[in-house]
CSV table of C-alpha atoms in Angstrom, one decimal:
chain,number,residue,atom,x,y,z
A,662,MET,CA,327.9,230.4,89.4
A,663,ALA,CA,325.8,227.3,88.9
A,664,ARG,CA,327.2,224.3,90.7
A,665,GLN,CA,326.1,220.7,90.7
A,666,PRO,CA,328.6,218.5,92.5
A,667,SER,CA,328.7,214.9,91.4
A,668,THR,CA,330.2,211.7,92.5
A,669,GLY,CA,338.0,207.4,88.9
A,670,HIS,CA,340.9,206.6,88.0
A,671,SER,CA,344.0,207.3,90.2
A,672,VAL,CA,347.6,206.3,90.0
A,673,ALA,CA,348.8,206.9,93.5
A,674,VAL,CA,348.9,204.8,96.7
A,675,LEU,CA,346.1,205.8,99.0
A,676,LEU,CA,346.0,205.0,102.6
A,677,LEU,CA,343.1,203.3,104.4
A,678,THR,CA,343.4,202.6,108.2
A,679,ILE,CA,341.4,200.0,110.1
A,680,ILE,CA,341.9,199.9,113.8
A,681,LEU,CA,341.5,196.6,115.4
A,682,GLN,CA,341.7,196.1,119.2
A,683,SER,CA,341.8,192.7,120.8
A,684,LEU,CA,341.0,192.7,124.6
A,685,THR,CA,342.1,189.7,126.7
A,686,LEU,CA,340.6,189.5,130.2
A,687,GLU,CA,342.7,187.5,132.7
A,688,LEU,CA,341.3,186.9,136.2
A,689,LEU,CA,344.7,187.4,137.9
A,690,ALA,CA,345.8,189.4,140.8
A,691,ASN,CA,347.7,191.9,138.6
A,692,ALA,CA,346.7,193.9,135.5
A,693,SER,CA,347.6,192.4,132.1
A,694,PRO,CA,348.6,194.6,129.1
A,695,THR,CA,346.8,194.1,125.8
A,696,PRO,CA,348.3,195.4,122.5
A,697,LEU,CA,346.4,197.8,120.3
A,698,ILE,CA,347.1,196.9,116.7
A,699,GLU,CA,346.8,199.3,113.7
A,700,THR,CA,346.4,197.6,110.4
A,701,LYS,CA,347.1,199.9,107.5
A,702,PHE,CA,346.1,199.2,103.9
A,703,HIS,CA,347.9,200.9,101.1
A,704,ARG,CA,345.1,201.3,98.5
A,705,CYS,CA,345.7,201.6,94.7
A,706,PRO,CA,343.2,203.1,92.3
A,707,LYS,CA,340.4,201.3,90.6
A,708,GLY,CA,341.3,199.4,87.4
A,709,PHE,CA,344.5,197.8,88.8
A,710,VAL,CA,344.8,194.4,90.6
A,711,HIS,CA,347.6,192.1,91.8
A,712,ASN,CA,346.3,188.6,91.0
A,713,GLY,CA,348.8,187.1,93.5
A,714,GLN,CA,348.9,183.8,95.4
A,715,GLN,CA,345.2,183.4,96.4
A,716,LEU,CA,344.1,182.2,99.8
A,717,THR,CA,340.4,182.4,99.3
A,718,THR,CA,337.6,184.3,97.6
A,719,LEU,CA,334.7,185.6,99.6
A,720,THR,CA,331.7,187.9,99.2
A,721,ARG,CA,331.1,190.4,102.0
A,722,ARG,CA,328.8,193.3,102.5
A,723,SER,CA,331.5,195.9,102.1
A,724,VAL,CA,335.1,196.6,101.3
A,725,ILE,CA,335.7,197.4,105.0
A,726,GLU,CA,334.5,193.9,106.0
A,727,CYS,CA,336.9,192.4,103.4
A,728,MET,CA,339.8,194.4,104.8
A,729,THR,CA,338.8,193.6,108.4
A,730,LEU,CA,338.9,189.9,107.5
A,731,CYS,CA,342.3,190.1,106.0
A,732,SER,CA,343.6,192.1,109.0
A,733,GLN,CA,342.6,189.2,111.2
A,734,MET,CA,344.5,186.6,109.2
A,735,ALA,CA,348.2,186.4,109.6
A,736,SER,CA,348.6,184.7,106.2
A,737,CYS,CA,346.7,187.5,104.4
A,738,GLU,CA,349.1,190.1,103.0
A,739,SER,CA,346.9,191.8,100.4
A,740,LEU,CA,343.5,191.8,98.6
A,741,ASP,CA,342.0,192.4,95.2
A,742,LEU,CA,338.6,194.1,96.0
A,743,CYS,CA,335.7,194.2,93.5
A,744,PRO,CA,332.6,196.2,94.8
A,745,GLU,CA,329.4,194.8,93.2
A,746,GLY,CA,326.3,196.7,94.1
A,747,SER,CA,325.6,196.2,97.8
A,748,SER,CA,328.4,193.7,98.3
A,749,SER,CA,332.1,193.2,97.6
A,750,VAL,CA,334.0,190.3,96.2
A,751,CYS,CA,337.4,190.0,98.0
A,752,ASN,CA,340.3,187.8,96.9
A,753,LEU,CA,342.6,187.3,99.9
A,754,MET,CA,346.2,186.8,98.9
A,755,ALA,CA,349.4,185.5,100.6
A,756,SER,CA,351.6,187.8,98.6
A,757,GLY,CA,352.0,191.5,99.0
A,758,GLY,CA,352.6,192.7,95.4
A,759,GLY,CA,355.1,195.3,94.3
A,760,SER,CA,356.2,198.5,96.0
A,761,ASP,CA,353.8,200.7,94.1
A,762,CYS,CA,350.7,200.7,91.9
A,763,ALA,CA,352.7,200.8,88.7
A,764,SER,CA,353.6,197.2,89.0
A,765,LEU,CA,350.0,196.0,89.0
A,766,ASN,CA,347.9,194.4,86.3
A,767,PRO,CA,345.2,196.6,84.6
A,768,THR,CA,341.6,195.4,84.5
A,769,SER,CA,338.4,196.7,82.9
A,770,LEU,CA,336.5,195.8,86.1
A,771,PRO,CA,335.9,198.3,88.9
A,772,CYS,CA,338.3,196.5,91.1
A,773,PHE,CA,341.3,197.7,93.1
A,774,PHE,CA,344.3,196.4,95.1
A,775,ALA,CA,345.0,196.9,98.8
A,776,LYS,CA,348.2,195.9,100.6
A,777,LYS,CA,348.4,195.3,104.4
A,778,ALA,CA,350.9,196.6,106.9
A,779,THR,CA,350.4,196.1,110.6
A,780,THR,CA,352.0,198.2,113.4
A,781,LEU,CA,351.9,197.9,117.2
A,782,LEU,CA,350.6,201.3,118.3
A,783,GLU,CA,350.5,201.3,122.0
A,784,THR,CA,349.7,199.1,125.0
A,785,THR,CA,346.4,199.4,126.9
A,786,THR,CA,345.8,197.8,130.3
A,787,THR,CA,342.9,195.7,131.2
A,788,LEU,CA,342.2,195.6,134.9
A,789,PRO,CA,341.3,192.2,136.3
A,790,THR,CA,337.8,191.7,137.6
A,791,THR,CA,337.8,191.7,141.4
A,792,THR,CA,335.1,190.1,143.5
A,793,THR,CA,335.1,190.6,147.3
A,794,THR,CA,333.8,187.6,149.1
A,795,PRO,CA,331.5,188.5,152.0
A,796,THR,CA,333.1,187.9,155.3
A,797,THR,CA,331.1,186.4,158.1
A,798,THR,CA,332.3,186.5,161.7
A,799,THR,CA,330.5,184.7,164.5
A,800,THR,CA,331.8,184.8,168.0
A,801,THR,CA,330.3,182.5,170.6
A,802,LEU,CA,330.4,183.5,174.3
A,803,PRO,CA,328.8,181.9,177.2
A,804,THR,CA,325.7,184.0,176.9
A,805,THR,CA,326.4,186.2,173.8
A,806,THR,CA,326.1,185.6,170.0
A,807,THR,CA,327.5,188.1,167.4
A,808,THR,CA,325.3,188.7,164.3
A,809,PRO,CA,327.1,187.9,161.0
A,810,THR,CA,328.6,190.9,159.2
A,811,THR,CA,328.8,191.1,155.4
A,812,THR,CA,331.2,193.6,153.7
A,813,THR,CA,331.1,194.4,150.0
A,814,THR,CA,333.6,196.7,148.2
A,815,THR,CA,332.4,198.7,145.2
A,816,LEU,CA,335.1,200.1,142.8
A,817,PRO,CA,334.4,203.6,141.5
A,818,THR,CA,333.7,204.2,137.8
A,819,THR,CA,335.7,206.9,136.2
A,820,THR,CA,335.3,208.6,132.8
A,821,THR,CA,338.1,210.6,131.2
A,822,PRO,CA,336.7,213.8,129.7
A,823,ILE,CA,337.6,214.6,126.1
A,824,VAL,CA,340.2,217.4,125.7
A,825,CYS,CA,339.6,219.7,122.7
A,826,LEU,CA,342.6,221.4,121.0
A,827,ASN,CA,343.1,224.5,118.9
A,828,GLY,CA,340.0,226.3,120.2
A,829,GLY,CA,337.6,223.4,119.9
A,830,THR,CA,334.7,222.9,122.3
A,831,SER,CA,333.6,219.6,123.7
A,832,ASN,CA,330.1,218.1,123.0
A,833,GLY,CA,330.8,215.1,125.2
A,834,THR,CA,332.4,212.5,122.9
A,835,HIS,CA,333.7,214.7,120.2
A,836,CYS,CA,334.8,218.3,119.7
A,837,ALA,CA,333.3,221.1,117.6
A,838,CYS,CA,336.3,222.6,115.8
A,839,ILE,CA,336.8,226.1,114.6
A,840,LEU,CA,337.0,226.5,110.9
A,841,GLN,CA,340.6,225.6,110.1
A,842,TYR,CA,340.8,222.4,112.3
A,843,ALA,CA,339.3,218.9,112.3
A,844,GLY,CA,339.6,215.5,113.9
A,845,ARG,CA,337.9,214.1,117.0
A,846,THR,CA,339.9,216.5,119.2
A,847,CYS,CA,340.5,219.2,116.6
A,848,ASP,CA,344.1,218.0,116.6
A,849,ARG,CA,344.9,218.5,112.9
A,850,TYR,CA,344.2,220.9,110.0
A,851,ILE,CA,341.3,220.3,107.7
A,852,ARG,CA,342.3,218.2,104.7
A,853,ASP,CA,340.4,220.2,102.1
A,854,CYS,CA,337.7,223.0,102.1
A,855,SER,CA,335.0,220.4,101.8
A,856,GLU,CA,335.8,219.0,105.3
A,857,ALA,CA,335.2,222.4,106.8
A,858,PHE,CA,331.9,222.7,105.0
A,859,GLN,CA,330.9,219.3,106.2
A,860,ASN,CA,331.8,220.3,109.8
A,861,GLY,CA,329.2,223.0,109.6
A,862,HIS,CA,331.2,226.0,108.3
A,863,GLN,CA,328.8,227.0,105.5
A,864,ASP,CA,328.8,230.8,105.8
A,865,THR,CA,330.0,232.2,102.4
A,866,SER,CA,331.1,235.4,104.2
A,867,LYS,CA,333.9,233.3,105.6
A,868,ASN,CA,335.3,232.5,102.1
A,869,GLY,CA,339.0,233.2,102.2
A,870,VAL,CA,342.5,231.7,102.7
A,871,TYR,CA,343.0,228.8,105.1
A,872,LEU,CA,345.6,226.2,105.9
A,873,ILE,CA,344.9,222.6,104.8
A,874,GLN,CA,347.0,219.4,105.1
A,875,PRO,CA,345.9,216.6,102.9
A,876,VAL,CA,346.4,213.0,104.0
A,877,ASP,CA,349.8,212.4,102.4
A,878,ALA,CA,351.1,216.1,102.5
A,879,SER,CA,354.3,216.5,104.5
A,880,GLN,CA,353.2,219.9,105.7
A,881,ALA,CA,350.2,222.2,105.6
A,882,PHE,CA,349.8,224.8,102.8
A,883,TYR,CA,347.4,227.7,102.1
A,884,VAL,CA,344.5,227.5,99.7
A,885,VAL,CA,341.4,229.6,98.9
A,886,CYS,CA,338.2,228.1,100.3
A,887,GLU,CA,334.7,228.9,99.1
A,888,PHE,CA,332.0,227.5,101.5
A,889,GLN,CA,329.3,226.7,99.0
A,890,TRP,CA,328.6,223.8,96.6
A,891,GLY,CA,329.8,221.4,99.2
A,892,GLY,CA,333.0,223.4,100.1
A,893,ALA,CA,335.3,224.2,97.1
A,894,THR,CA,339.1,224.2,97.2
A,895,ILE,CA,340.3,226.6,94.5
A,896,ALA,CA,343.2,225.1,92.5
A,897,PHE,CA,343.5,227.7,89.7
A,898,ARG,CA,342.2,231.2,88.8
A,899,ARG,CA,343.2,233.4,85.9
A,900,PHE,CA,341.8,236.2,83.8
A,901,ALA,CA,342.2,237.2,80.2
A,902,ASP,CA,345.7,238.6,80.5
A,903,PRO,CA,348.6,236.1,79.9
A,904,PHE,CA,349.3,233.8,82.8
A,905,SER,CA,351.5,230.7,82.5
A,906,PRO,CA,354.4,228.9,84.3
A,907,ASN,CA,357.9,229.7,83.0
A,908,SER,CA,359.3,226.2,83.8
A,909,TRP,CA,358.5,222.7,84.9
A,910,ALA,CA,359.7,223.5,88.4
A,911,GLU,CA,357.4,226.5,88.6
A,912,ALA,CA,354.4,224.5,87.4
A,913,LYS,CA,355.1,221.9,90.1
A,914,ALA,CA,355.4,224.4,92.9
A,915,GLY,CA,352.7,226.8,91.9
A,916,PHE,CA,352.9,230.5,90.9
A,917,GLY,CA,351.0,233.8,90.8
A,918,ASP,CA,349.8,236.2,93.4
A,919,ASP,CA,350.6,235.4,97.1
A,920,ILE,CA,347.1,234.6,98.3
A,921,THR,CA,348.1,235.3,101.9
A,922,THR,CA,348.9,238.9,101.3
A,923,VAL,CA,346.6,240.2,98.5
A,924,SER,CA,344.0,242.7,99.5
A,925,ASP,CA,341.2,241.0,97.6
A,926,VAL,CA,341.6,237.3,97.1
A,927,ASN,CA,338.7,237.3,94.7
A,928,ASN,CA,340.8,239.2,92.2
A,929,ALA,CA,343.9,237.2,92.8
A,930,LYS,CA,345.3,235.1,89.9
A,931,PHE,CA,347.2,231.9,91.0
A,932,PHE,CA,347.9,228.3,90.2
A,933,LEU,CA,348.2,226.1,93.3
A,934,GLY,CA,350.8,223.8,91.7
A,935,LEU,CA,350.9,220.3,90.3
A,936,ASP,CA,352.2,218.7,93.4
A,937,LYS,CA,349.6,220.3,95.7
A,938,ILE,CA,346.7,219.6,93.4
A,939,ARG,CA,347.9,216.0,93.1
A,940,VAL,CA,348.1,215.3,96.8
A,941,ILE,CA,344.6,216.7,97.3
A,942,SER,CA,343.2,214.6,94.5
A,943,LEU,CA,344.6,211.3,95.9
A,944,GLN,CA,342.9,211.3,99.3
A,945,ALA,CA,339.3,210.9,98.1
A,946,SER,CA,337.0,211.2,95.0
A,947,TYR,CA,336.8,214.8,93.7
A,948,ASN,CA,334.7,216.7,91.2
A,949,ASN,CA,336.7,219.1,89.2
A,950,HIS,CA,334.7,222.1,88.0
A,951,ILE,CA,336.3,224.4,85.3
A,952,PHE,CA,334.1,227.5,85.3
A,953,THR,CA,334.6,230.2,82.6
A,954,MET,CA,333.0,233.6,81.7
A,955,TYR,CA,332.9,235.3,78.4
A,956,ASP,CA,330.9,237.8,76.2
A,957,ASN,CA,331.7,240.8,78.4
A,958,TRP,CA,331.0,238.8,81.5
A,959,PHE,CA,327.4,238.1,80.5
A,960,ALA,CA,327.8,234.4,79.7
A,961,GLN,CA,329.3,231.5,81.6
A,962,ALA,CA,330.3,227.9,81.0
A,963,SER,CA,330.8,225.0,83.3
A,964,ALA,CA,332.8,221.8,82.6
A,965,TYR,CA,332.7,219.1,85.2
A,966,TYR,CA,335.2,216.2,85.5
A,967,ASP,CA,334.1,213.4,87.9
A,968,ASN,CA,336.6,211.4,90.0
A,969,PHE,CA,339.4,213.7,89.0
A,970,THR,CA,343.1,212.9,89.9
A,971,LEU,CA,346.5,213.9,88.7
A,972,GLY,CA,349.1,211.2,88.1
A,973,PRO,CA,352.7,211.3,89.4
A,974,GLU,CA,355.5,213.4,87.9
A,975,SER,CA,356.8,210.3,86.2
A,976,SER,CA,353.7,210.2,84.1
A,977,PHE,CA,353.7,214.0,83.5
A,978,TYR,CA,350.9,214.7,85.9
A,979,ASP,CA,348.4,213.1,83.6
A,980,PHE,CA,344.8,214.5,84.0
A,981,ASN,CA,342.5,211.6,84.8
A,982,PHE,CA,338.7,211.5,85.2
A,983,SER,CA,335.9,209.0,84.9
A,984,HIS,CA,333.1,211.1,83.4
A,985,TYR,CA,332.7,214.6,81.8
A,986,TYR,CA,329.4,216.5,81.8
A,987,THR,CA,328.2,220.1,81.6
A,988,ASN,CA,325.3,222.2,83.0
A,989,MET,CA,322.5,223.1,80.6
A,990,ASN,CA,322.2,226.6,82.1
A,991,SER,CA,326.0,227.2,81.5
A,992,PRO,CA,327.0,224.8,78.7
A,993,SER,CA,330.6,224.0,77.9
A,994,ASP,CA,332.5,221.6,75.7
A,995,ASN,CA,335.3,219.3,77.0
A,996,GLY,CA,338.2,221.6,76.3
A,997,LEU,CA,340.6,218.8,76.9
A,998,ASN,CA,339.2,217.0,73.8
A,999,ALA,CA,340.2,213.6,75.2
A,1000,THR,CA,339.3,211.2,78.0
A,1001,HIS,CA,342.7,209.7,78.6
A,1002,GLY,CA,346.4,210.2,77.9
A,1003,ILE,CA,346.1,213.9,78.9
A,1004,LEU,CA,349.7,214.9,79.8
A,1005,PHE,CA,351.2,218.1,81.1
A,1006,TYR,CA,353.6,219.7,78.6
A,1007,ILE,CA,356.0,222.6,79.0
A,1008,SER,CA,359.0,223.7,77.0
A,1009,ASP,CA,361.7,222.6,79.4
A,1010,HIS,CA,360.0,219.2,80.1
A,1011,GLU,CA,358.4,218.0,76.9
A,1012,THR,CA,357.2,214.5,76.3
A,1013,PRO,CA,357.3,212.9,72.9
A,1014,GLY,CA,355.2,215.1,70.6
A,1015,ALA,CA,356.4,218.4,72.0
A,1016,CYS,CA,352.9,219.7,72.4
A,1017,SER,CA,353.7,222.9,74.2
A,1018,ALA,CA,356.0,223.9,71.3
A,1019,SER,CA,353.5,223.0,68.6
A,1020,LYS,CA,350.6,224.6,70.5
A,1021,GLY,CA,352.5,227.6,71.7
A,1022,ALA,CA,351.6,227.2,75.4
A,1023,PRO,CA,352.2,224.9,78.3
A,1024,GLY,CA,349.3,222.8,79.6
A,1025,TRP,CA,347.5,219.5,79.4
A,1026,TYR,CA,347.1,218.0,76.0
A,1027,GLY,CA,345.7,214.7,74.8
A,1028,PRO,CA,347.0,212.3,72.1
A,1029,GLN,CA,348.2,214.1,69.0
A,1030,CYS,CA,348.3,217.3,71.1
A,1031,THR,CA,344.5,217.7,71.1
A,1032,GLY,CA,342.8,220.2,73.4
A,1033,TYR,CA,342.9,223.8,74.6
A,1034,SER,CA,345.5,225.1,77.1
A,1035,MET,CA,344.3,226.8,80.2
A,1036,PHE,CA,347.7,228.6,80.2
A,1037,ALA,CA,347.5,230.0,76.7
A,1038,ASP,CA,348.2,233.8,76.3
A,1039,LYS,CA,344.8,234.1,74.6
A,1040,LEU,CA,342.4,232.1,76.9
A,1041,VAL,CA,340.1,230.2,74.6
A,1042,TRP,CA,337.6,227.5,75.5
A,1043,PRO,CA,335.0,225.7,73.4
A,1044,VAL,CA,331.3,226.3,74.0
A,1045,ASN,CA,328.7,224.5,71.8
A,1046,GLY,CA,331.3,223.9,69.1
A,1047,ASP,CA,332.4,227.5,69.0
A,1048,GLU,CA,335.7,228.9,70.4
A,1049,LYS,CA,335.1,231.6,72.9
A,1050,GLU,CA,337.6,234.0,74.3
A,1051,MET,CA,337.3,233.8,78.0
A,1052,LEU,CA,337.6,236.6,80.6
A,1053,LEU,CA,337.9,234.3,83.6
A,1054,LEU,CA,338.9,230.7,84.3
A,1055,HIS,CA,338.1,229.4,87.8
A,1056,TRP,CA,339.0,225.7,88.7
A,1057,SER,CA,337.7,224.3,91.9
A,1058,LEU,CA,337.7,220.9,93.6
A,1059,VAL,CA,334.8,219.5,95.7
A,1060,ARG,CA,335.2,216.2,97.5
A,1061,THR,CA,332.3,213.8,96.7
A,1062,ASP,CA,333.2,210.9,99.0
A,1063,PRO,CA,334.7,210.3,102.5
A,1064,PHE,CA,338.5,210.3,102.8
A,1065,TRP,CA,340.3,207.0,102.2
A,1066,VAL,CA,341.5,207.0,105.8
A,1067,ASP,CA,339.8,207.3,109.1
A,1068,GLN,CA,339.2,210.6,110.7
């Protein structure tokens, strides 16, 4: 399979954490505690801003510098951020906006909104600086003089070694984690298959089923990982035989073969589920690759959707992306036949238009029910203007940017 990962529009609240630590050194006899403050920014997708009560507008080198500045100002509750080339324009605001991104104002500019929330994490202790004054003792006797004696006390320097968890091995300051784990001390599951790939696990013989836990996921869940193309998380695979959800609830939760028990996961057919795909898509920028095969397995087609996200259930898990393209060696048309307003329809949860009824299959459809369903009994996808009956559909997600939160 040819793969060319690339580098959006999102509707969910994303989380960016900036840790700020202020150390106060007091030359006292006793140690003094210094608070460690965590400033969290709930980040909304590009294309939506608050336009609230403005404190000031500044230009900084990066979005991080803008957020750092806001975190240091007690009066700053939120920001509208507009990246412009190698710098960012930041509008610092005294108001925090609504409770979610849906209450914001749309903009055609590549700007986004971030809201601050500060939490006291823990208390660290800064030891006072101790200086020992040299002590000089002179004793005068009738015929004897004692030479002055100087005493200096040196405090020992201690370093706490890093402790690696879940089978990780220390390299001094960080841990090298085994495949399924990540973080500085290997204390958490990987957030997607791309993270394992970036941590050095690039052996395709290790392709298989692993636990991941995306940033906002309440618990870990199993996915199929392929350690190529940057590390692919497989969201959906089906073959020519009919394969579709029976209900809205089933589409949300996922259905198909149990990937943890099948003898050959490469032949398993499964849909990860709308909720799981959505929570993956919200933690970073992803490239969505829909790969298909046809003509007795001799031909293949690749459709790529940059900056892919799924919207919330309230907007029918709308399929969002910033740019569609294909591969000249495996050309494909945009089977969704739209660039926006692509909603998920199914018979027991239809939106106005009743697309699943009129098209005869559940799936994502654009305005006026345009597009091809990936869940149709007869799997058809367009290639160079012609409808091709597909033998395989393989949908993978590859992360193209860092996570919106710290490691």
